[in-house]
One Martini backbone bead per residue (centre of mass of N, CA, C, O) as a GRO file, in nm:
protein
  194
    1CYS     BB    1   0.103   0.036   0.010
    2ASN     BB    2   0.048   0.363   0.053
    3LEU     BB    3   0.186   0.645   0.174
    4MET     BB    4   0.081   0.899   0.327
    5ARG     BB    5   0.129   1.242   0.447
    6PRO     BB    6   0.101   1.348   0.730
    7SER     BB    7  -0.086   1.475   0.983
    8LYS     BB    8  -0.056   1.791   1.207
    9SER     BB    9  -0.184   1.825   1.515
   10ARG     BB   10  -0.170   1.932   1.849
   11ARG     BB   11  -0.240   1.631   1.874
   12ALA     BB   12  -0.254   1.465   1.621
   13ILE     BB   13  -0.168   1.271   1.412
   14THR     BB   14  -0.203   1.112   1.078
   15LEU     BB   15  -0.254   0.785   0.907
   16THR     BB   16  -0.264   0.759   0.571
   17VAL     BB   17  -0.406   0.467   0.404
   18GLN     BB   18  -0.380   0.349   0.045
   19GLU     BB   19  -0.535   0.127  -0.117
   20GLU     BB   20  -0.410  -0.154  -0.321
   21PRO     BB   21  -0.495  -0.369  -0.541
   22MET     BB   22  -0.463  -0.753  -0.555
   23GLY     BB   23  -0.378  -0.922  -0.717
   24LEU     BB   24  -0.399  -1.288  -0.783
   25GLN     BB   25  -0.165  -1.375  -0.712
   26THR     BB   26  -0.142  -1.261  -0.463
   27GLU     BB   27  -0.390  -1.347  -0.286
   28THR     BB   28  -0.275  -1.660  -0.363
   29ASN     BB   29   0.002  -1.739  -0.334
   30LEU     BB   30   0.117  -1.821  -0.616
   31LYS     BB   31   0.421  -2.003  -0.585
   32PRO     BB   32   0.617  -2.166  -0.734
   33VAL     BB   33   0.845  -2.462  -0.758
   34THR     BB   34   1.147  -2.632  -0.677
   35PRO     BB   35   1.236  -2.913  -0.837
   36ASN     BB   36   1.331  -3.194  -0.780
   37ALA     BB   37   1.407  -3.472  -0.891
   38ALA     BB   38   1.149  -3.685  -0.886
   39GLN     BB   39   0.971  -3.418  -1.054
   40ARG     BB   40   1.169  -3.378  -1.320
   41LEU     BB   41   1.044  -3.649  -1.402
   42MET     BB   42   0.800  -3.625  -1.415
   43GLN     BB   43   0.807  -3.400  -1.636
   44ARG     BB   44   0.941  -3.555  -1.840
   45MET     BB   45   0.751  -3.788  -1.887
   46GLY     BB   46   0.492  -3.585  -1.924
   47ALA     BB   47   0.620  -3.500  -2.249
   48THR     BB   48   0.594  -3.720  -2.404
   49SER     BB   49   0.380  -3.952  -2.534
   50LEU     BB   50   0.310  -4.173  -2.294
   51GLY     BB   51   0.275  -3.926  -2.077
   52THR     BB   52   0.040  -3.787  -2.230
   53ARG     BB   53  -0.138  -4.063  -2.241
   54LEU     BB   54  -0.169  -4.091  -1.950
   55PHE     BB   55  -0.205  -3.820  -1.789
   56SER     BB   56  -0.480  -3.724  -1.945
   57ALA     BB   57  -0.642  -3.967  -1.858
   58VAL     BB   58  -0.536  -3.965  -1.503
   59LEU     BB   59  -0.501  -3.656  -1.343
   60GLY     BB   60  -0.752  -3.509  -1.316
   61PRO     BB   61  -0.899  -3.731  -1.125
   62LEU     BB   62  -0.621  -3.732  -0.910
   63ASP     BB   63  -0.658  -3.404  -0.864
   64ARG     BB   64  -0.957  -3.415  -0.730
   65ALA     BB   65  -0.895  -3.591  -0.538
   66GLY     BB   66  -0.716  -3.524  -0.389
   67HIS     BB   67  -0.837  -3.222  -0.326
   68LYS     BB   68  -1.046  -3.376  -0.161
   69LEU     BB   69  -0.889  -3.508   0.052
   70THR     BB   70  -0.704  -3.252   0.129
   71GLY     BB   71  -0.884  -2.988   0.157
   72GLY     BB   72  -0.769  -2.798  -0.056
   73ARG     BB   73  -0.410  -2.868  -0.002
   74THR     BB   74  -0.398  -3.031  -0.276
   75THR     BB   75  -0.176  -3.227  -0.576
   76ILE     BB   76  -0.061  -3.464  -0.762
   77GLY     BB   77   0.113  -3.253  -0.928
   78ARG     BB   78   0.226  -3.086  -0.710
   79SER     BB   79   0.338  -3.326  -0.552
   80LEU     BB   80   0.481  -3.487  -0.826
   81GLY     BB   81   0.540  -3.185  -1.001
   82ALA     BB   82   0.547  -2.895  -0.895
   83LEU     BB   83   0.256  -2.765  -0.981
   84PRO     BB   84   0.025  -2.505  -1.013
   85VAL     BB   85  -0.219  -2.624  -0.917
   86VAL     BB   86  -0.580  -2.549  -0.989
   87MET     BB   87  -0.903  -2.525  -0.964
   88LEU     BB   88  -1.154  -2.436  -1.252
   89VAL     BB   89  -1.430  -2.306  -1.246
   90THR     BB   90  -1.708  -2.353  -1.470
   91ILE     BB   91  -1.920  -2.300  -1.747
   92GLY     BB   92  -2.099  -2.502  -1.937
   93ALA     BB   93  -2.178  -2.421  -2.290
   94ARG     BB   94  -2.380  -2.590  -2.343
   95THR     BB   95  -2.524  -2.682  -2.022
   96GLY     BB   96  -2.460  -2.496  -1.758
   97GLN     BB   97  -2.236  -2.639  -1.596
   98GLN     BB   98  -2.027  -2.726  -1.385
   99ARG     BB   99  -1.685  -2.712  -1.401
  100THR     BB  100  -1.400  -2.897  -1.336
  101THR     BB  101  -1.019  -2.813  -1.349
  102PRO     BB  102  -0.738  -2.907  -1.296
  103ILE     BB  103  -0.483  -2.605  -1.393
  104ASN     BB  104  -0.201  -2.448  -1.445
  105ALA     BB  105  -0.090  -2.169  -1.276
  106ILE     BB  106   0.066  -1.881  -1.394
  107PRO     BB  107   0.259  -1.636  -1.356
  108TYR     BB  108   0.144  -1.281  -1.462
  109ASN     BB  109   0.245  -1.052  -1.278
  110ASP     BB  110  -0.070  -1.040  -1.072
  111ASP     BB  111  -0.153  -1.298  -1.238
  112LEU     BB  112  -0.327  -1.550  -1.419
  113ALA     BB  113  -0.226  -1.826  -1.626
  114LEU     BB  114  -0.392  -2.047  -1.898
  115VAL     BB  115  -0.260  -2.310  -2.067
  116ALA     BB  116  -0.471  -2.467  -2.379
  117SER     BB  117  -0.291  -2.736  -2.444
  118ASN     BB  118  -0.404  -3.041  -2.458
  119TYR     BB  119  -0.128  -3.206  -2.497
  120GLY     BB  120  -0.091  -3.074  -2.799
  121ARG     BB  121  -0.371  -3.103  -2.954
  122GLY     BB  122  -0.578  -2.948  -3.181
  123SER     BB  123  -0.772  -2.884  -2.920
  124ALA     BB  124  -0.932  -2.695  -2.711
  125PRO     BB  125  -1.026  -2.740  -2.419
  126GLY     BB  126  -1.301  -2.683  -2.276
  127TRP     BB  127  -1.251  -2.448  -2.067
  128ALA     BB  128  -1.187  -2.247  -2.319
  129HIS     BB  129  -1.471  -2.221  -2.395
  130ASN     BB  130  -1.607  -2.146  -2.123
  131LEU     BB  131  -1.487  -1.890  -2.089
  132ARG     BB  132  -1.593  -1.743  -2.349
  133ALA     BB  133  -1.850  -1.787  -2.274
  134THR     BB  134  -1.803  -1.722  -1.918
  135PRO     BB  135  -1.580  -1.524  -1.752
  136HIS     BB  136  -1.667  -1.649  -1.520
  137ALA     BB  137  -1.505  -1.757  -1.232
  138VAL     BB  138  -1.299  -2.017  -1.010
  139VAL     BB  139  -1.052  -2.014  -0.786
  140SER     BB  140  -0.906  -2.332  -0.629
  141TYR     BB  141  -0.616  -2.252  -0.389
  142ARG     BB  142  -0.568  -2.348  -0.127
  143GLU     BB  143  -0.866  -2.337   0.067
  144ARG     BB  144  -0.929  -2.110  -0.170
  145ASP     BB  145  -1.163  -1.890  -0.315
  146PHE     BB  146  -1.152  -1.718  -0.648
  147SER     BB  147  -1.309  -1.448  -0.816
  148VAL     BB  148  -1.297  -1.452  -1.197
  149ILE     BB  149  -1.156  -1.302  -1.481
  150ALA     BB  150  -1.148  -1.357  -1.806
  151ARG     BB  151  -0.901  -1.343  -2.101
  152GLU     BB  152  -0.763  -1.320  -2.389
  153ALA     BB  153  -0.442  -1.333  -2.514
  154ASP     BB  154  -0.239  -1.183  -2.655
  155SER     BB  155   0.068  -1.249  -2.820
  156HIS     BB  156   0.229  -1.088  -2.643
  157GLU     BB  157   0.148  -1.228  -2.383
  158ALA     BB  158   0.162  -1.512  -2.453
  159GLU     BB  159   0.459  -1.517  -2.481
  160GLU     BB  160   0.514  -1.430  -2.194
  161VAL     BB  161   0.366  -1.716  -2.069
  162PHE     BB  162   0.556  -1.931  -2.234
  163VAL     BB  163   0.816  -1.857  -2.054
  164ALA     BB  164   0.721  -1.914  -1.791
  165ALA     BB  165   0.633  -2.193  -1.798
  166TYR     BB  166   0.865  -2.346  -1.905
  167ARG     BB  167   0.976  -2.282  -1.605
  168ILE     BB  168   0.764  -2.474  -1.478
  169TYR     BB  169   0.689  -2.667  -1.758
  170PRO     BB  170   0.854  -2.771  -2.018
  171GLY     BB  171   0.648  -2.937  -2.197
  172TYR     BB  172   0.490  -2.658  -2.348
  173ALA     BB  173   0.699  -2.702  -2.566
  174ARG     BB  174   0.606  -2.971  -2.695
  175TYR     BB  175   0.302  -2.905  -2.730
  176ARG     BB  176   0.377  -2.616  -2.917
  177GLU     BB  177   0.457  -2.809  -3.145
  178LYS     BB  178   0.207  -3.016  -3.205
  179ALA     BB  179   0.039  -2.845  -3.259
  180GLU     BB  180  -0.164  -2.708  -3.495
  181ASN     BB  181  -0.268  -2.466  -3.309
  182GLU     BB  182  -0.272  -2.203  -3.139
  183ILE     BB  183  -0.233  -2.169  -2.796
  184PRO     BB  184  -0.437  -2.077  -2.602
  185VAL     BB  185  -0.423  -1.765  -2.356
  186PHE     BB  186  -0.508  -1.660  -2.029
  187ILE     BB  187  -0.618  -1.391  -1.806
  188LEU     BB  188  -0.655  -1.387  -1.485
  189SER     BB  189  -0.858  -1.189  -1.263
  190SER     BB  190  -1.034  -1.016  -1.048
  191GLY     BB  191  -1.362  -1.114  -0.945
  192ASP     BB  192  -1.689  -1.170  -1.055
  193GLY     BB  193  -1.838  -1.461  -1.013
  194THR     BB  194  -2.023  -1.747  -1.001
   0.00000   0.00000   0.00000
């Protein structure tokens, strides 16, 4: 916060504090961690063709189960791969039903970014379509829920997010090479959610 100059009077000194809005990254306190040797091995395995097929099939359900069993304290991806996994709650574009998806959140400026890589497959994942249709969502991280507003990143922002994403999980480079189309990136900011 910014501190304003104190005003002096004979009886009291008043200090006025002007609050600055906090960004989503500050609110969540989401910070990437340095993976240990076993976690680096899991990340390397996840970027292989076999790892991609395996993790795309089982990691989502395992992350949701781990999140539920620990009361939101952790996920399998966070524990085994040192990945900054959050639970993204969106409204289905076609169904109107609530959808919860575990996904890596990349700190970007003081917001969070999501890379819609879909493991390098040819199409964007369902949550990306959901955010385009209804940008108001909720992010759950470490036992707390945060209302967010999503917007699609422009090409310059997307490139900056990819640079940050590669440092957190090098597999994004392989996904980007494999993808037939440009991978969408979303920026999440604090806001009124659903």
